[in-house]
Short mmCIF file of C-alpha atoms in Angstrom, two decimals:
data_model
loop_
_atom_site.label_atom_id
_atom_site.label_comp_id
_atom_site.label_asym_id
_atom_site.label_seq_id
_atom_site.Cartn_x
_atom_site.Cartn_y
_atom_site.Cartn_z
CA ALA A 9 6.81 -31.38 -9.23
CA GLN A 10 9.20 -28.51 -8.79
CA LYS A 11 11.50 -28.77 -5.80
CA ILE A 12 14.45 -26.90 -4.36
CA THR A 13 16.99 -28.68 -2.19
CA GLN A 14 19.46 -26.96 0.09
CA THR A 15 21.47 -29.70 1.73
CA GLN A 16 23.41 -27.51 4.16
CA PRO A 17 21.33 -26.53 7.17
CA GLY A 18 24.29 -24.57 8.54
CA MET A 19 27.61 -23.30 7.24
CA PHE A 20 30.53 -21.56 8.92
CA VAL A 21 33.13 -19.40 7.23
CA GLN A 22 35.96 -17.20 8.38
CA GLU A 23 35.73 -13.50 7.70
CA LYS A 24 37.27 -12.52 4.34
CA GLU A 25 37.08 -16.05 2.98
CA ALA A 26 34.76 -17.22 0.21
CA VAL A 27 31.87 -19.59 0.82
CA THR A 28 29.60 -21.62 -1.45
CA LEU A 29 26.01 -22.33 -0.52
CA ASP A 30 24.54 -25.28 -2.38
CA CYS A 31 21.23 -25.36 -4.19
CA THR A 32 19.86 -28.03 -6.49
CA TYR A 33 16.50 -27.99 -8.15
CA ASP A 34 14.17 -30.37 -9.87
CA THR A 35 11.90 -29.35 -12.70
CA SER A 36 10.84 -30.56 -16.12
CA ASP A 37 10.26 -27.02 -17.32
CA GLN A 38 12.77 -25.51 -19.72
CA SER A 39 12.03 -21.93 -18.77
CA TYR A 40 12.47 -20.87 -15.18
CA GLY A 41 14.34 -18.47 -12.96
CA LEU A 42 16.46 -18.93 -9.88
CA PHE A 43 16.72 -16.50 -6.99
CA TRP A 44 18.76 -16.22 -3.86
CA TYR A 45 17.44 -14.29 -0.89
CA LYS A 46 19.10 -13.36 2.38
CA GLN A 47 17.17 -13.22 5.63
CA PRO A 48 19.10 -11.58 8.47
CA SER A 49 17.95 -11.84 12.06
CA SER A 50 15.82 -8.74 11.59
CA GLY A 51 13.52 -10.82 9.41
CA GLU A 52 13.31 -9.13 6.05
CA MET A 53 13.91 -11.09 2.88
CA ILE A 54 16.56 -9.35 0.83
CA PHE A 55 16.93 -10.09 -2.86
CA LEU A 56 20.52 -10.98 -3.75
CA ILE A 57 20.75 -12.37 -7.26
CA TYR A 58 18.73 -13.80 -10.15
CA GLN A 59 19.59 -16.27 -12.92
CA GLY A 60 17.35 -17.08 -15.85
CA SER A 61 17.44 -20.59 -17.25
CA TYR A 62 18.39 -19.28 -20.69
CA ASP A 63 21.10 -16.94 -19.45
CA GLU A 64 24.40 -18.19 -20.78
CA GLN A 65 26.57 -16.36 -18.32
CA ASN A 66 26.53 -16.81 -14.58
CA ALA A 67 24.88 -13.94 -12.76
CA THR A 68 27.01 -11.71 -10.56
CA GLU A 69 26.06 -8.93 -8.17
CA GLY A 70 29.00 -7.44 -6.31
CA ARG A 71 30.37 -10.09 -3.96
CA TYR A 72 27.62 -12.52 -4.93
CA SER A 73 27.83 -14.85 -7.90
CA LEU A 74 25.62 -17.70 -8.95
CA ASN A 75 27.36 -20.83 -10.19
CA PHE A 76 24.69 -22.06 -12.59
CA GLN A 77 25.14 -25.58 -13.94
CA LYS A 78 22.02 -26.32 -15.91
CA ALA A 79 22.82 -29.93 -16.77
CA ARG A 80 23.36 -30.70 -13.10
CA LYS A 81 20.38 -28.58 -12.09
CA SER A 82 22.42 -26.69 -9.56
CA ALA A 83 22.52 -22.99 -8.73
CA ASN A 84 25.05 -22.51 -5.98
CA LEU A 85 25.61 -19.10 -4.43
CA VAL A 86 29.19 -18.00 -3.99
CA ILE A 87 29.93 -15.20 -1.57
CA SER A 88 33.43 -13.82 -1.89
CA ALA A 89 35.30 -12.02 0.89
CA SER A 90 32.75 -12.84 3.59
CA GLN A 91 31.82 -10.11 6.04
CA LEU A 92 30.35 -10.39 9.51
CA GLY A 93 27.17 -8.84 8.19
CA ASP A 94 26.74 -11.78 5.84
CA SER A 95 25.64 -13.95 8.77
CA ALA A 96 22.03 -14.80 7.96
CA MET A 97 19.69 -17.41 6.52
CA TYR A 98 20.01 -17.84 2.78
CA PHE A 99 17.17 -19.14 0.66
CA CYS A 100 17.35 -20.49 -2.84
CA ALA A 101 14.11 -20.20 -4.81
CA MET A 102 12.82 -21.07 -8.26
CA ILE A 103 10.17 -19.32 -10.30
CA PHE A 104 8.25 -20.44 -13.37
CA PRO A 105 7.08 -18.35 -16.26
CA LEU A 106 3.67 -16.82 -16.17
CA GLN A 107 1.20 -18.97 -17.99
CA GLU A 108 -2.28 -18.03 -19.05
CA GLY A 109 -4.53 -18.43 -16.08
CA GLY A 110 -1.59 -19.41 -13.95
CA SER A 111 0.62 -17.67 -11.52
CA GLU A 112 4.24 -16.91 -10.88
CA LYS A 113 5.11 -18.82 -7.77
CA LEU A 114 8.37 -19.00 -5.96
CA VAL A 115 9.31 -22.41 -4.67
CA PHE A 116 11.77 -22.13 -1.81
CA GLY A 117 14.37 -24.41 -0.31
CA LYS A 118 14.61 -24.87 3.45
CA GLY A 119 17.45 -22.43 3.72
CA THR A 120 21.06 -22.46 4.91
CA LYS A 121 22.15 -20.60 8.01
CA LEU A 122 25.51 -18.96 7.36
CA THR A 123 27.69 -17.84 10.23
CA VAL A 124 30.71 -15.67 9.53
CA ASN A 125 33.35 -15.91 12.22
CA PRO A 126 35.77 -13.05 12.95
CA GLU B 196 11.50 4.55 -2.95
CA ALA B 197 9.67 2.70 -0.19
CA GLY B 198 9.90 -1.07 -0.21
CA VAL B 199 7.21 -3.58 0.63
CA THR B 200 5.85 -2.77 4.04
CA GLN B 201 3.94 -5.05 6.33
CA PHE B 202 1.94 -4.45 9.47
CA PRO B 203 2.00 -5.57 12.21
CA SER B 204 5.56 -6.80 12.46
CA HIS B 205 4.65 -9.04 15.38
CA SER B 206 1.32 -10.24 16.70
CA VAL B 207 0.45 -12.58 19.55
CA ILE B 208 -3.17 -13.68 19.72
CA GLU B 209 -5.18 -16.39 21.42
CA LYS B 210 -6.59 -19.35 19.61
CA GLY B 211 -9.98 -18.47 18.20
CA GLN B 212 -9.25 -14.78 17.78
CA THR B 213 -8.99 -12.91 14.52
CA VAL B 214 -5.92 -11.26 13.08
CA THR B 215 -5.59 -9.09 10.01
CA LEU B 216 -2.23 -8.60 8.37
CA ARG B 217 -1.65 -5.74 5.99
CA CYS B 218 0.77 -5.38 3.11
CA ASP B 219 1.62 -2.29 1.11
CA PRO B 220 3.48 -3.28 -2.05
CA ILE B 221 5.99 -1.16 -3.86
CA SER B 222 4.17 1.60 -5.68
CA GLY B 223 3.32 0.59 -9.23
CA HIS B 224 3.71 -3.13 -8.67
CA ASP B 225 0.72 -4.98 -10.04
CA ASN B 226 1.75 -8.34 -8.65
CA LEU B 227 1.30 -8.98 -4.95
CA TYR B 228 2.03 -12.28 -3.25
CA TRP B 229 1.54 -13.76 0.17
CA TYR B 230 3.89 -16.45 1.46
CA ARG B 231 4.12 -18.16 4.82
CA ARG B 232 6.85 -19.89 6.73
CA VAL B 233 5.85 -22.15 9.54
CA MET B 234 8.67 -22.86 12.00
CA GLY B 235 11.22 -25.27 10.59
CA LYS B 236 9.53 -25.63 7.23
CA GLU B 237 9.94 -24.12 3.81
CA ILE B 238 8.46 -20.84 2.80
CA LYS B 239 5.21 -21.68 1.05
CA PHE B 240 3.19 -19.77 -1.50
CA LEU B 241 -0.29 -18.73 -0.37
CA LEU B 242 -1.72 -16.59 -3.14
CA HIS B 243 -1.06 -14.12 -5.91
CA PHE B 244 -2.93 -10.96 -6.86
CA VAL B 245 -2.62 -9.19 -10.15
CA LYS B 246 -3.95 -5.75 -9.37
CA GLU B 247 -7.19 -6.44 -7.49
CA SER B 248 -7.80 -9.90 -8.96
CA LYS B 249 -6.81 -13.18 -7.34
CA GLN B 250 -4.67 -14.87 -9.96
CA ASP B 251 -3.96 -17.94 -7.90
CA GLU B 252 -5.03 -18.82 -4.38
CA SER B 253 -4.11 -22.48 -4.53
CA GLY B 254 -1.77 -22.18 -1.57
CA MET B 255 -4.34 -20.92 0.92
CA PRO B 256 -4.52 -23.54 3.68
CA ASN B 257 -8.26 -23.43 4.33
CA ASN B 258 -11.28 -21.15 4.45
CA ARG B 259 -10.13 -19.54 7.69
CA PHE B 260 -7.82 -17.45 5.55
CA LEU B 261 -9.20 -14.57 3.51
CA ALA B 262 -7.11 -12.24 1.39
CA GLU B 263 -8.29 -9.06 -0.25
CA ARG B 264 -6.74 -6.35 -2.37
CA THR B 265 -9.31 -3.67 -2.84
CA GLY B 266 -8.44 -1.15 -5.51
CA GLY B 267 -5.32 -3.01 -6.46
CA THR B 268 -3.18 -1.25 -3.89
CA TYR B 269 -2.61 -2.66 -0.42
CA SER B 270 -3.69 -6.14 0.58
CA THR B 271 -4.98 -7.69 3.77
CA LEU B 272 -4.79 -11.26 4.94
CA LYS B 273 -7.29 -12.17 7.63
CA VAL B 274 -7.13 -15.32 9.71
CA GLN B 275 -10.42 -16.09 11.44
CA PRO B 276 -10.54 -17.94 13.75
CA ALA B 277 -6.82 -18.43 14.31
CA GLU B 278 -5.50 -21.86 15.24
CA LEU B 279 -2.19 -22.83 16.84
CA GLU B 280 -0.82 -24.19 13.56
CA ASP B 281 -1.24 -20.78 11.95
CA SER B 282 1.79 -19.50 13.85
CA GLY B 283 4.61 -18.47 11.59
CA VAL B 284 5.95 -15.65 9.50
CA TYR B 285 3.72 -14.23 6.80
CA PHE B 286 5.62 -12.56 4.00
CA CYS B 287 4.23 -10.26 1.41
CA ALA B 288 6.04 -9.65 -1.85
CA SER B 289 5.48 -7.61 -4.96
CA SER B 290 6.79 -7.33 -8.49
CA GLN B 291 6.12 -5.40 -11.63
CA GLU B 292 4.02 -6.64 -14.53
CA GLY B 293 4.33 -10.37 -15.17
CA GLY B 294 7.33 -12.07 -16.65
CA GLY B 295 9.52 -14.59 -14.92
CA GLY B 296 12.56 -12.36 -14.80
CA ASN B 297 11.12 -9.58 -12.73
CA THR B 298 12.66 -9.24 -9.34
CA ILE B 299 10.28 -10.08 -6.54
CA TYR B 300 10.72 -7.89 -3.50
CA PHE B 301 9.71 -9.05 -0.07
CA GLY B 302 8.61 -7.22 3.01
CA GLU B 303 9.97 -7.81 6.48
CA GLY B 304 7.26 -10.26 7.34
CA SER B 305 4.54 -10.35 9.95
CA TRP B 306 5.39 -12.74 12.76
CA LEU B 307 2.23 -14.35 14.06
CA THR B 308 2.09 -16.36 17.27
CA VAL B 309 -1.14 -18.07 18.21
CA VAL B 310 -1.28 -19.23 21.83
#
């Protein structure tokens, strides 16, 4: 069964420093995608970054980068130069390819609460 | 371009009452999903529409939950009768035509409290 594990319920980082949020996954599928979402206190789920299992390079989106290590089945999110506005819940999620008669489902981890201190 | 919008943002109802949540996906997105997060637990898949058809409703907890997407546009999720364990955040999401790499966009969620 597919599973996402986020082992850090909470993380603290000083403003302007970098932080790594851990995510490991378990799947026997060869084709899948990995997402990171941010959920601030206002509640919305904000898409941050996506990595496909066949992508050879790590995904980057501005201050966000995904440290994808396929053999270790890890997809850690690195946030560089943390800002106060980065304080939020962060969810790692995995998606599987659409199969005939099937469905694209996101499987989520429990989330990591990041607090950026001034 | 408007994102995924959900209504109501918050709802407090008594056990046994009915609540209907609405989701308007991003215009042109054929895929529409409902997810739920019960307090302290993971976000769980409920169901997936492709246009007006239910592609997968394997995550629906029980027959008290009914989802519809008439005309392939907005969707509603009705809980009738609501129970205490239904409390949580109900997220709607949408994406373009199938393919695992399409970004899935979420709404702000509908926070349901059953008392």
